[in-house]
Short mmCIF file of C-alpha atoms in Angstrom, two decimals:
data_model
loop_
_atom_site.label_atom_id
_atom_site.label_comp_id
_atom_site.label_asym_id
_atom_site.label_seq_id
_atom_site.Cartn_x
_atom_site.Cartn_y
_atom_site.Cartn_z
CA MET A 1 -4.98 -39.79 4.61
CA ASN A 2 -5.61 -36.95 2.19
CA SER A 3 -3.33 -35.81 -0.66
CA SER A 4 -5.15 -32.60 -1.57
CA PRO A 5 -3.15 -29.38 -1.23
CA ILE A 6 -3.07 -27.02 1.73
CA GLY A 7 -4.16 -23.51 0.75
CA VAL A 8 -2.51 -20.40 2.20
CA PHE A 9 -3.37 -16.80 1.48
CA ASP A 10 -2.09 -13.39 2.47
CA SER A 11 -2.43 -9.82 1.22
CA GLY A 12 1.05 -10.07 -0.27
CA LEU A 13 4.41 -11.53 0.64
CA GLY A 14 4.12 -11.82 4.42
CA GLY A 15 2.34 -15.19 4.44
CA LEU A 16 5.46 -16.75 3.00
CA THR A 17 6.88 -16.79 6.55
CA ALA A 18 4.15 -19.36 7.33
CA VAL A 19 4.77 -21.26 4.06
CA LYS A 20 8.47 -21.53 4.85
CA ARG A 21 7.82 -23.20 8.20
CA LEU A 22 5.02 -25.39 6.80
CA ALA A 23 7.29 -26.65 4.01
CA GLN A 24 9.99 -27.50 6.55
CA LEU A 25 7.55 -29.48 8.71
CA LEU A 26 5.55 -31.13 5.91
CA PRO A 27 7.81 -31.44 2.85
CA HIS A 28 5.51 -33.95 1.12
CA GLU A 29 2.43 -31.74 1.21
CA GLU A 30 1.28 -29.74 -1.79
CA ILE A 31 0.86 -26.03 -1.04
CA VAL A 32 -1.17 -23.51 -3.03
CA TYR A 33 -0.35 -19.93 -2.07
CA LEU A 34 -2.26 -16.80 -3.01
CA GLY A 35 -0.76 -13.34 -2.46
CA ASP A 36 -3.12 -10.47 -3.32
CA THR A 37 -0.21 -8.28 -4.40
CA GLY A 38 -2.42 -6.16 -6.66
CA ARG A 39 -4.24 -4.84 -3.56
CA VAL A 40 -1.65 -5.09 -0.78
CA PRO A 41 -1.58 -3.73 1.93
CA TYR A 42 -4.78 -4.73 3.75
CA GLY A 43 -3.79 -3.41 7.19
CA SER A 44 -4.70 0.22 6.51
CA ARG A 45 -8.09 -0.54 4.89
CA SER A 46 -11.57 -0.58 6.43
CA ARG A 47 -13.07 -3.79 7.88
CA GLU A 48 -15.72 -3.88 5.14
CA THR A 49 -13.07 -3.81 2.39
CA ILE A 50 -10.91 -6.40 4.19
CA ILE A 51 -13.90 -8.79 4.35
CA LYS A 52 -14.62 -8.30 0.63
CA TYR A 53 -11.02 -9.01 -0.40
CA ALA A 54 -10.65 -11.97 2.01
CA ARG A 55 -13.82 -13.58 0.65
CA GLU A 56 -12.43 -13.39 -2.89
CA ASP A 57 -9.09 -14.83 -1.75
CA ALA A 58 -10.77 -17.75 0.02
CA ARG A 59 -12.97 -18.56 -2.98
CA PHE A 60 -9.93 -18.71 -5.23
CA LEU A 61 -8.14 -21.18 -2.94
CA LEU A 62 -11.29 -23.34 -2.64
CA SER A 63 -11.32 -23.65 -6.45
CA HIS A 64 -8.07 -25.65 -6.05
CA SER A 65 -9.75 -28.43 -4.00
CA ILE A 66 -7.71 -27.72 -0.90
CA LYS A 67 -8.12 -29.82 2.26
CA ALA A 68 -7.38 -26.98 4.69
CA MET A 69 -6.84 -23.22 4.57
CA ILE A 70 -4.39 -21.02 6.44
CA VAL A 71 -5.31 -17.35 6.55
CA ALA A 72 -1.69 -16.21 6.84
CA CYS A 73 -2.63 -12.57 7.15
CA ASN A 74 -3.07 -11.18 10.64
CA THR A 75 -5.26 -8.35 9.37
CA VAL A 76 -7.77 -10.80 7.86
CA SER A 77 -7.45 -13.28 10.75
CA SER A 78 -8.27 -10.60 13.29
CA SER A 79 -10.78 -8.51 11.35
CA ALA A 80 -12.67 -10.82 8.99
CA LEU A 81 -12.26 -14.49 9.95
CA ASP A 82 -15.46 -14.58 12.03
CA VAL A 83 -17.39 -13.54 8.92
CA ILE A 84 -15.71 -15.68 6.24
CA ALA A 85 -14.89 -18.88 8.18
CA PRO A 86 -18.52 -20.11 8.25
CA GLU A 87 -18.62 -19.80 4.44
CA ILE A 88 -15.65 -22.16 3.98
CA ALA A 89 -16.25 -25.94 3.77
CA VAL A 90 -12.73 -27.02 4.85
CA PRO A 91 -10.88 -26.47 8.15
CA VAL A 92 -9.68 -22.84 8.36
CA PHE A 93 -6.80 -21.67 10.54
CA GLY A 94 -6.05 -18.02 11.31
CA VAL A 95 -2.80 -16.65 12.70
CA VAL A 96 -4.26 -15.32 15.97
CA GLU A 97 -5.08 -18.32 18.20
CA PRO A 98 -1.83 -20.36 17.86
CA PRO A 99 0.59 -17.52 18.72
CA SER A 100 -1.74 -16.38 21.52
CA ALA A 101 -1.57 -19.85 23.09
CA ARG A 102 2.22 -19.95 22.61
CA ALA A 103 2.69 -16.52 24.20
CA ALA A 104 0.47 -17.48 27.14
CA ALA A 105 2.63 -20.56 27.68
CA LEU A 106 5.92 -18.65 27.39
CA THR A 107 5.33 -15.56 29.52
CA LYS A 108 6.79 -15.64 33.00
CA ASN A 109 5.49 -12.32 34.32
CA GLY A 110 2.02 -12.55 32.76
CA LYS A 111 2.59 -9.50 30.55
CA ILE A 112 2.25 -9.96 26.78
CA GLY A 113 2.81 -7.41 24.03
CA VAL A 114 1.11 -7.57 20.62
CA ILE A 115 2.25 -5.56 17.61
CA GLY A 116 0.49 -5.47 14.24
CA THR A 117 -1.20 -3.36 11.60
CA ALA A 118 -3.75 -0.67 12.45
CA ALA A 119 -6.61 -3.03 11.53
CA THR A 120 -5.22 -5.90 13.62
CA VAL A 121 -4.80 -3.74 16.71
CA ARG A 122 -8.18 -2.05 16.19
CA SER A 123 -9.86 -5.48 16.13
CA GLY A 124 -8.69 -6.41 19.63
CA ALA A 125 -8.57 -10.05 18.43
CA TYR A 126 -5.30 -10.97 20.16
CA ALA A 127 -6.34 -9.47 23.49
CA ALA A 128 -9.62 -11.39 23.26
CA ALA A 129 -7.88 -14.68 22.35
CA ILE A 130 -5.40 -14.32 25.21
CA ALA A 131 -8.17 -13.45 27.68
CA ARG A 132 -9.99 -16.66 26.70
CA ILE A 133 -6.85 -18.65 27.54
CA ASP A 134 -6.14 -16.92 30.86
CA ALA A 135 -8.00 -13.83 31.99
CA LYS A 136 -5.18 -12.91 34.40
CA LEU A 137 -2.71 -12.19 31.58
CA THR A 138 -2.36 -8.53 30.63
CA VAL A 139 -1.99 -7.48 26.98
CA THR A 140 -0.50 -4.25 25.61
CA SER A 141 -1.00 -3.67 21.89
CA ALA A 142 0.73 -1.27 19.52
CA ALA A 143 -0.02 -0.55 15.87
CA CYS A 144 3.08 -0.29 13.65
CA PRO A 145 1.67 0.84 10.28
CA LEU A 146 5.03 1.68 8.68
CA PHE A 147 6.58 -1.75 9.36
CA VAL A 148 5.01 -3.39 6.27
CA PRO A 149 6.20 -0.67 3.86
CA LEU A 150 9.67 -0.83 5.45
CA VAL A 151 9.81 -4.61 4.90
CA GLU A 152 8.36 -4.42 1.39
CA ASN A 153 11.11 -1.88 0.57
CA GLY A 154 13.86 -4.03 2.06
CA ARG A 155 14.60 -1.52 4.83
CA VAL A 156 14.95 -3.88 7.80
CA SER A 157 18.43 -3.54 9.30
CA ALA A 158 18.88 -3.07 13.05
CA ASP A 159 21.70 -0.67 12.10
CA ASP A 160 19.29 1.63 10.23
CA ILE A 161 18.46 4.65 12.38
CA ALA A 162 15.25 5.28 10.40
CA VAL A 163 14.06 1.76 11.25
CA THR A 164 15.02 1.89 14.92
CA THR A 165 13.58 5.41 15.38
CA ILE A 166 10.23 4.33 13.96
CA ALA A 167 10.36 1.06 15.93
CA ARG A 168 11.13 2.89 19.18
CA ASP A 169 8.18 5.26 18.70
CA TYR A 170 5.80 2.38 18.03
CA LEU A 171 7.13 -0.01 20.69
CA GLN A 172 7.39 2.43 23.61
CA PRO A 173 3.99 1.45 25.12
CA VAL A 174 5.01 -2.22 24.95
CA ILE A 175 8.38 -1.46 26.60
CA ASP A 176 6.63 0.60 29.28
CA SER A 177 4.24 -2.28 29.99
CA GLY A 178 7.13 -4.54 31.02
CA ALA A 179 6.00 -7.34 28.67
CA ASP A 180 8.44 -10.28 28.58
CA THR A 181 6.79 -11.89 25.52
CA VAL A 182 5.79 -10.05 22.32
CA ILE A 183 3.69 -11.50 19.50
CA LEU A 184 4.76 -10.37 16.01
CA GLY A 185 1.14 -10.05 14.95
CA CYS A 186 1.88 -9.51 11.27
CA THR A 187 3.56 -12.04 9.00
CA HIS A 188 5.91 -9.35 7.65
CA TYR A 189 7.44 -8.59 11.02
CA PRO A 190 9.84 -11.56 11.36
CA LEU A 191 12.02 -9.79 8.77
CA LEU A 192 12.31 -6.89 11.25
CA ALA A 193 12.97 -9.19 14.21
CA GLY A 194 16.55 -7.95 14.67
CA ALA A 195 15.54 -4.30 14.92
CA ILE A 196 12.50 -5.11 17.08
CA ALA A 197 14.59 -7.21 19.48
CA LEU A 198 17.20 -4.45 19.71
CA VAL A 199 14.59 -1.85 20.62
CA LEU A 200 12.70 -4.10 23.07
CA GLY A 201 15.93 -5.02 24.81
CA GLU A 202 17.20 -8.25 26.33
CA GLY A 203 14.95 -10.74 28.05
CA VAL A 204 11.99 -10.30 25.71
CA THR A 205 10.84 -13.35 23.72
CA LEU A 206 9.39 -12.77 20.24
CA VAL A 207 6.62 -15.06 18.94
CA ASP A 208 6.45 -15.43 15.13
CA SER A 209 2.73 -15.73 14.36
CA GLY A 210 3.18 -17.31 10.90
CA ALA A 211 5.70 -19.95 11.97
CA VAL A 212 3.79 -20.88 15.15
CA THR A 213 0.57 -21.22 13.15
CA ALA A 214 2.32 -23.50 10.64
CA GLU A 215 3.44 -25.71 13.55
CA PHE A 216 -0.09 -25.77 14.94
CA VAL A 217 -1.64 -26.67 11.57
CA ALA A 218 0.90 -29.45 10.93
CA GLU A 219 0.02 -31.00 14.29
CA ARG A 220 -3.73 -30.70 13.72
CA LEU A 221 -3.61 -32.25 10.24
CA ARG A 222 -1.47 -35.08 11.59
CA SER A 223 -3.81 -35.86 14.47
CA ALA A 224 -6.84 -35.75 12.14
CA ASP A 225 -5.09 -38.12 9.70
CA LEU A 226 -5.27 -35.53 6.92
CA LEU A 227 -1.64 -35.72 5.78
CA THR A 228 -0.57 -37.18 2.45
CA ASP A 229 1.28 -40.50 2.06
CA ARG A 230 3.09 -39.14 -1.01
CA ALA A 231 6.75 -40.19 -1.08
CA LYS A 232 7.95 -37.34 -3.35
CA PRO A 233 8.27 -33.69 -2.30
CA GLY A 234 4.96 -31.84 -2.61
CA ARG A 235 4.41 -29.33 -5.38
CA ARG A 236 4.37 -25.63 -4.51
CA ARG A 237 2.26 -23.23 -6.56
CA TYR A 238 2.10 -19.48 -6.06
CA PHE A 239 -0.64 -17.20 -7.43
CA VAL A 240 -0.54 -13.41 -7.29
CA THR A 241 -2.69 -10.51 -8.52
CA ASP A 242 0.21 -8.36 -9.75
CA SER A 243 3.42 -9.20 -11.62
CA ALA A 244 4.62 -12.81 -11.17
CA GLU A 245 8.22 -11.76 -11.85
CA ASP A 246 8.22 -9.04 -9.19
CA PHE A 247 6.78 -11.47 -6.65
CA ALA A 248 9.31 -14.20 -7.43
CA ALA A 249 12.15 -11.70 -7.04
CA GLN A 250 10.89 -10.47 -3.67
CA ALA A 251 9.82 -13.88 -2.35
CA SER A 252 13.40 -15.09 -2.13
CA ARG A 253 13.94 -12.74 0.84
CA PHE A 254 11.15 -14.52 2.72
CA LEU A 255 11.70 -18.11 1.60
CA GLU A 256 15.46 -18.11 1.12
CA ALA A 257 14.74 -20.14 -2.01
CA ASP A 258 14.21 -19.40 -5.71
CA ILE A 259 10.57 -19.89 -6.81
CA SER A 260 10.69 -18.31 -10.26
CA GLY A 261 8.75 -20.43 -12.75
CA THR A 262 6.16 -21.48 -10.14
CA VAL A 263 4.37 -18.13 -9.87
CA GLU A 264 1.29 -17.28 -11.92
CA GLN A 265 -0.68 -14.03 -12.18
CA ILE A 266 -4.47 -14.22 -11.81
CA THR A 267 -7.40 -11.75 -11.54
CA LEU A 268 -9.72 -11.47 -8.54
CA GLY A 269 -12.89 -9.44 -7.91
CA MET B 1 -18.85 28.13 -21.96
CA ASN B 2 -19.35 24.72 -20.40
CA SER B 3 -20.76 24.00 -16.93
CA SER B 4 -19.97 20.28 -16.77
CA PRO B 5 -17.67 19.17 -13.97
CA ILE B 6 -13.91 18.69 -14.12
CA GLY B 7 -12.90 15.13 -13.21
CA VAL B 8 -9.79 14.38 -11.18
CA PHE B 9 -8.50 10.96 -10.15
CA ASP B 10 -5.64 9.59 -8.12
CA SER B 11 -4.74 6.30 -6.46
CA GLY B 12 -5.63 7.81 -3.10
CA LEU B 13 -5.29 11.11 -1.28
CA GLY B 14 -2.38 12.70 -3.14
CA GLY B 15 -4.46 14.16 -5.98
CA LEU B 16 -6.10 16.45 -3.46
CA THR B 17 -3.02 18.69 -3.72
CA ALA B 18 -4.16 19.37 -7.30
CA VAL B 19 -7.80 19.78 -6.27
CA LYS B 20 -6.84 22.33 -3.64
CA ARG B 21 -5.09 24.55 -6.18
CA LEU B 22 -7.80 24.04 -8.81
CA ALA B 23 -10.50 25.07 -6.35
CA GLN B 24 -8.54 28.23 -5.46
CA LEU B 25 -8.16 29.18 -9.13
CA LEU B 26 -11.63 28.14 -10.33
CA PRO B 27 -14.02 28.39 -7.38
CA HIS B 28 -17.13 28.25 -9.59
CA GLU B 29 -16.24 24.97 -11.29
CA GLU B 30 -17.77 21.66 -10.23
CA ILE B 31 -15.13 19.06 -9.38
CA VAL B 32 -15.64 15.27 -9.24
CA TYR B 33 -12.76 13.50 -7.49
CA LEU B 34 -12.05 9.77 -7.46
CA GLY B 35 -9.49 8.30 -5.04
CA ASP B 36 -8.92 4.56 -5.48
CA THR B 37 -8.24 4.15 -1.76
CA GLY B 38 -9.19 0.46 -1.82
CA ARG B 39 -6.16 -0.27 -4.03
CA VAL B 40 -3.68 2.49 -3.10
CA PRO B 41 -0.67 2.62 -3.58
CA TYR B 42 -0.14 2.31 -7.34
CA GLY B 43 3.55 3.27 -7.38
CA SER B 44 4.88 -0.14 -6.38
CA ARG B 45 2.71 -2.11 -8.84
CA SER B 46 3.51 -3.39 -12.34
CA ARG B 47 2.72 -1.30 -15.44
CA GLU B 48 0.07 -3.81 -16.56
CA THR B 49 -1.80 -3.49 -13.26
CA ILE B 50 -1.47 0.31 -13.24
CA ILE B 51 -3.06 0.47 -16.73
CA LYS B 52 -5.93 -1.80 -15.65
CA TYR B 53 -6.70 0.31 -12.57
CA ALA B 54 -6.32 3.63 -14.42
CA ARG B 55 -8.74 2.50 -17.13
CA GLU B 56 -11.37 1.71 -14.49
CA ASP B 57 -10.78 5.06 -12.78
CA ALA B 58 -11.15 6.98 -16.06
CA ARG B 59 -14.38 5.14 -16.98
CA PHE B 60 -15.91 6.03 -13.64
CA LEU B 61 -15.16 9.74 -14.08
CA LEU B 62 -16.52 9.71 -17.66
CA SER B 63 -19.83 8.37 -16.30
CA HIS B 64 -20.18 11.77 -14.58
CA SER B 65 -20.25 13.70 -17.90
CA ILE B 66 -17.03 15.57 -17.19
CA LYS B 67 -15.65 18.16 -19.62
CA ALA B 68 -11.99 17.46 -18.83
CA MET B 69 -9.95 14.98 -16.83
CA ILE B 70 -6.88 15.49 -14.66
CA VAL B 71 -4.87 12.36 -13.98
CA ALA B 72 -3.54 13.65 -10.67
CA CYS B 73 -1.38 10.59 -10.10
CA ASN B 74 2.19 10.74 -11.30
CA THR B 75 2.44 6.96 -11.45
CA VAL B 76 -0.49 6.75 -13.90
CA SER B 77 0.56 9.89 -15.78
CA SER B 78 4.03 8.52 -16.40
CA SER B 79 3.27 4.81 -16.85
CA ALA B 80 -0.20 4.51 -18.37
CA LEU B 81 -1.36 7.78 -19.90
CA ASP B 82 -0.11 6.91 -23.40
CA VAL B 83 -2.36 3.84 -23.34
CA ILE B 84 -5.52 5.24 -21.76
CA ALA B 85 -5.59 8.82 -23.14
CA PRO B 86 -6.68 7.73 -26.66
CA GLU B 87 -9.66 5.93 -25.09
CA ILE B 88 -10.97 9.09 -23.42
CA ALA B 89 -13.28 11.42 -25.33
CA VAL B 90 -12.55 14.60 -23.32
CA PRO B 91 -9.29 16.55 -22.88
CA VAL B 92 -6.97 14.67 -20.51
CA PHE B 93 -4.16 16.28 -18.53
CA GLY B 94 -1.41 14.36 -16.76
CA VAL B 95 0.90 15.72 -14.09
CA VAL B 96 4.15 15.26 -16.05
CA GLU B 97 4.21 17.90 -18.82
CA PRO B 98 3.23 21.05 -16.85
CA PRO B 99 5.82 20.66 -14.04
CA SER B 100 8.45 19.67 -16.62
CA ALA B 101 7.84 22.94 -18.50
CA ARG B 102 7.88 24.90 -15.24
CA ALA B 103 11.16 23.31 -14.11
CA ALA B 104 12.75 23.98 -17.50
CA ALA B 105 11.76 27.64 -17.18
CA LEU B 106 13.00 27.93 -13.57
CA THR B 107 16.39 26.21 -13.67
CA LYS B 108 19.41 28.50 -13.86
CA ASN B 109 22.16 25.89 -14.11
CA GLY B 110 20.30 23.50 -16.46
CA LYS B 111 20.22 20.69 -13.88
CA ILE B 112 16.82 19.33 -12.84
CA GLY B 113 16.05 16.66 -10.26
CA VAL B 114 12.94 14.47 -10.36
CA ILE B 115 11.71 12.43 -7.42
CA GLY B 116 8.77 10.02 -7.50
CA THR B 117 7.55 6.47 -6.96
CA ALA B 118 9.41 3.45 -8.32
CA ALA B 119 6.99 3.21 -11.26
CA THR B 120 7.30 6.91 -12.11
CA VAL B 121 11.09 6.84 -12.13
CA ARG B 122 11.18 3.50 -14.02
CA SER B 123 9.02 5.06 -16.75
CA GLY B 124 11.52 7.81 -17.54
CA ALA B 125 8.54 10.02 -18.45
CA TYR B 126 9.86 13.20 -16.82
CA ALA B 127 13.30 12.89 -18.40
CA ALA B 128 11.63 12.40 -21.79
CA ALA B 129 9.29 15.37 -21.32
CA ILE B 130 12.15 17.64 -20.26
CA ALA B 131 14.32 16.47 -23.19
CA ARG B 132 11.49 17.39 -25.58
CA ILE B 133 11.49 20.93 -24.13
CA ASP B 134 15.26 21.40 -24.17
CA ALA B 135 17.68 18.57 -24.91
CA LYS B 136 20.53 20.46 -23.17
CA LEU B 137 18.90 20.14 -19.74
CA THR B 138 20.20 17.28 -17.59
CA VAL B 139 17.83 15.26 -15.42
CA THR B 140 18.69 13.17 -12.35
CA SER B 141 15.87 10.97 -11.04
CA ALA B 142 15.46 9.22 -7.70
CA ALA B 143 12.76 6.81 -6.57
CA CYS B 144 11.48 7.43 -3.03
CA PRO B 145 9.15 4.48 -2.39
CA LEU B 146 8.71 5.08 1.35
CA PHE B 147 7.57 8.70 0.99
CA VAL B 148 3.94 7.78 0.25
CA PRO B 149 3.61 5.48 3.29
CA LEU B 150 5.26 8.16 5.44
CA VAL B 151 2.74 10.78 4.25
CA GLU B 152 -0.23 8.41 4.54
CA ASN B 153 0.84 7.75 8.15
CA GLY B 154 1.24 11.44 8.95
CA ARG B 155 4.99 11.13 9.47
CA VAL B 156 6.19 14.25 7.63
CA SER B 157 8.05 16.53 10.03
CA ALA B 158 11.46 17.95 9.08
CA ASP B 159 12.37 17.38 12.76
CA ASP B 160 11.80 13.62 12.46
CA ILE B 161 15.13 11.82 12.13
CA ALA B 162 13.43 8.80 10.55
CA VAL B 163 12.03 11.05 7.80
CA THR B 164 15.24 12.97 7.18
CA THR B 165 17.40 9.80 7.22
CA ILE B 166 15.18 8.14 4.60
CA ALA B 167 15.04 11.40 2.60
CA ARG B 168 18.82 11.81 2.69
CA ASP B 169 19.34 8.25 1.40
CA TYR B 170 16.90 8.76 -1.46
CA LEU B 171 17.95 12.31 -2.37
CA GLN B 172 21.73 11.85 -2.35
CA PRO B 173 22.00 11.30 -6.15
CA VAL B 174 19.96 14.49 -6.73
CA ILE B 175 22.15 16.46 -4.29
CA ASP B 176 25.29 15.05 -5.96
CA SER B 177 23.97 16.12 -9.39
CA GLY B 178 23.94 19.80 -8.34
CA ALA B 179 20.32 20.26 -9.46
CA ASP B 180 18.91 23.70 -8.60
CA THR B 181 15.32 22.72 -9.39
CA VAL B 182 13.57 19.56 -8.19
CA ILE B 183 10.18 18.31 -9.36
CA LEU B 184 8.08 16.69 -6.65
CA GLY B 185 6.91 14.00 -9.08
CA CYS B 186 4.28 12.53 -6.79
CA THR B 187 1.21 14.39 -5.52
CA HIS B 188 1.88 13.18 -1.97
CA TYR B 189 5.27 14.83 -1.72
CA PRO B 190 4.23 18.45 -1.10
CA LEU B 191 3.35 17.33 2.44
CA LEU B 192 7.03 16.39 2.87
CA ALA B 193 8.27 19.63 1.29
CA GLY B 194 9.80 20.89 4.56
CA ALA B 195 11.91 17.78 5.10
CA ILE B 196 12.84 17.55 1.42
CA ALA B 197 13.93 21.21 1.32
CA LEU B 198 15.97 20.75 4.50
CA VAL B 199 17.83 17.75 3.05
CA LEU B 200 18.37 19.33 -0.39
CA GLY B 201 19.72 22.50 1.20
CA GLU B 202 19.33 26.18 0.33
CA GLY B 203 19.07 27.44 -3.21
CA VAL B 204 17.01 24.53 -4.54
CA THR B 205 13.54 25.31 -5.92
CA LEU B 206 10.80 22.69 -5.48
CA VAL B 207 8.12 22.29 -8.18
CA ASP B 208 4.77 20.93 -6.94
CA SER B 209 3.47 18.79 -9.83
CA GLY B 210 -0.18 18.77 -8.71
CA ALA B 211 -0.43 22.53 -8.13
CA VAL B 212 1.41 23.43 -11.35
CA THR B 213 -0.83 21.10 -13.34
CA ALA B 214 -3.93 22.72 -11.81
CA GLU B 215 -2.62 26.13 -12.92
CA PHE B 216 -1.96 24.77 -16.42
CA VAL B 217 -5.43 23.21 -16.72
CA ALA B 218 -7.16 26.38 -15.50
CA GLU B 219 -5.36 28.38 -18.18
CA ARG B 220 -6.16 25.86 -20.92
CA LEU B 221 -9.85 25.65 -20.05
CA ARG B 222 -10.04 29.46 -19.96
CA SER B 223 -8.40 29.89 -23.36
CA ALA B 224 -10.64 27.18 -24.90
CA ASP B 225 -13.74 28.89 -23.41
CA LEU B 226 -14.61 25.78 -21.42
CA LEU B 227 -15.20 27.46 -18.05
CA THR B 228 -18.61 27.78 -16.43
CA ASP B 229 -20.54 31.05 -16.07
CA ARG B 230 -22.09 29.82 -12.81
CA ALA B 231 -22.27 32.57 -10.20
CA LYS B 232 -22.40 30.27 -7.18
CA PRO B 233 -19.46 28.22 -5.86
CA GLY B 234 -19.12 24.91 -7.71
CA ARG B 235 -20.09 21.64 -6.05
CA ARG B 236 -17.30 19.28 -4.94
CA ARG B 237 -17.94 15.53 -4.89
CA TYR B 238 -15.48 12.90 -3.71
CA PHE B 239 -15.71 9.19 -4.52
CA VAL B 240 -13.49 6.54 -2.95
CA THR B 241 -13.17 2.73 -3.06
CA ASP B 242 -12.61 2.27 0.68
CA SER B 243 -14.22 3.89 3.72
CA ALA B 244 -15.66 7.37 3.08
CA GLU B 245 -15.22 8.32 6.74
CA ASP B 246 -11.50 7.42 6.78
CA PHE B 247 -10.95 9.43 3.59
CA ALA B 248 -12.78 12.50 4.89
CA ALA B 249 -10.71 12.40 8.09
CA GLN B 250 -7.41 12.17 6.20
CA ALA B 251 -8.36 14.60 3.43
CA SER B 252 -8.39 17.54 5.81
CA ARG B 253 -4.57 17.33 6.00
CA PHE B 254 -4.37 17.84 2.24
CA LEU B 255 -7.21 20.31 1.68
CA GLU B 256 -7.12 22.18 4.98
CA ALA B 257 -10.92 22.01 4.83
CA ASP B 258 -13.63 19.68 6.14
CA ILE B 259 -15.26 17.58 3.39
CA SER B 260 -17.22 15.09 5.51
CA GLY B 261 -20.68 14.57 4.03
CA THR B 262 -19.45 14.97 0.45
CA VAL B 263 -17.58 11.63 0.22
CA GLU B 264 -19.21 8.49 -1.15
CA GLN B 265 -17.88 4.92 -1.37
CA ILE B 266 -18.15 3.10 -4.72
CA THR B 267 -16.94 -0.19 -6.24
CA LEU B 268 -14.61 -0.48 -9.24
CA GLY B 269 -13.37 -3.44 -11.26
#
């Protein structure tokens, strides 16, 4: 039994898709979230800069005596986790392995698609994780660099021709591959799931990397006896590096809940 | 006569549209450019964060013994210049006043449009500057938050339905206003000039804020006898806060010249 909080960080808002699922599964757990909104997005930056920012994010969460850390940012999980994980004294979970295992279990034709930021795709982390599970699976990746700005600007409708045109351009290699299972390898992408599903067509299963990772972490903490025995709902705290008000206003689209009053602005770096 | 360099900063690449014009007009001047590519974009951030970043940018340029500074970022010019300008011991030029004066001189029907980032439009700086020139002019502003990501991802063609759909949505209030002159109030937007002109229709004049500011600064330095008497071409140095290689590769689209080998990565903050 352990009543310390679970720490979660992301470059911005996207990691809230993991928080939402985690809070559903483990309502009694305390969660400390950090969104580096003053430096979002990470996905277009160099690996060196991503490592620097991720290290600062992790140190901040560790200062809150967390019992486990979720790196709810696919860019960091795929580009920097190998470097920062050994520096962290609590169990660390990225958002690459759990959805890779889920996709490998779900695919029927052995063809998996992965979509993410430029940095995530450049890293090859998903293809490597899937190959470790089953080398016979084939993986087709596509970078979708405009998806995060579209989500951050609330432009997500499947009826929006700008969204579907951009999605079609990005997803064509995945469609051509015949993949029957596609990993949303960026925690922002679930908000575009309708448009992505429309463009990919029927019969394709989408895997939400943030939600699947939350499920994986809940199971691991339970089996390691690291869950709290608290009877009351766990406290949620949100820290950001830009305006707390702006974050609270935007977060409601991800969490479908009002978190104003629980967000605090801090400085990193 | 003064042979010190001219300093120019922007959140990222956009300020290069001002550098390009400045270098054409003043080929013998040294130019030191800072692009805060590790924290771009600024336009979606809070005013407090924009001021913090701009102050760090200005301090870096001052450490290079510059004789004048161009704040080639409309977001900073409109949201933070009133705070940071008094802290800077050399002449400082933003990208709001010169294009406002140019638009006021060009308009025939007295109706001016201004497009920019969310922060620029929220500031009301252009409308205020234009009102100071002539209170009878009317100004219609529109925020275009996806234009910077589109440019940074090379998605700028007037034949691209995603670009023109987004542009049409953003520009509709400006079209409805009947403006005959539109200020491109963001140094990224000249790369979208073709699509913007197509959507606005014939008979609308576009004012490039970076280029017009470069022309204004060249004239002011000349009249104050602050230009160099160097006979050789002036040195150009570029500093960035993310990968130098990535910046050099992207900069060619703005400068139409190869600057690899003259870009250096530094740390701010």
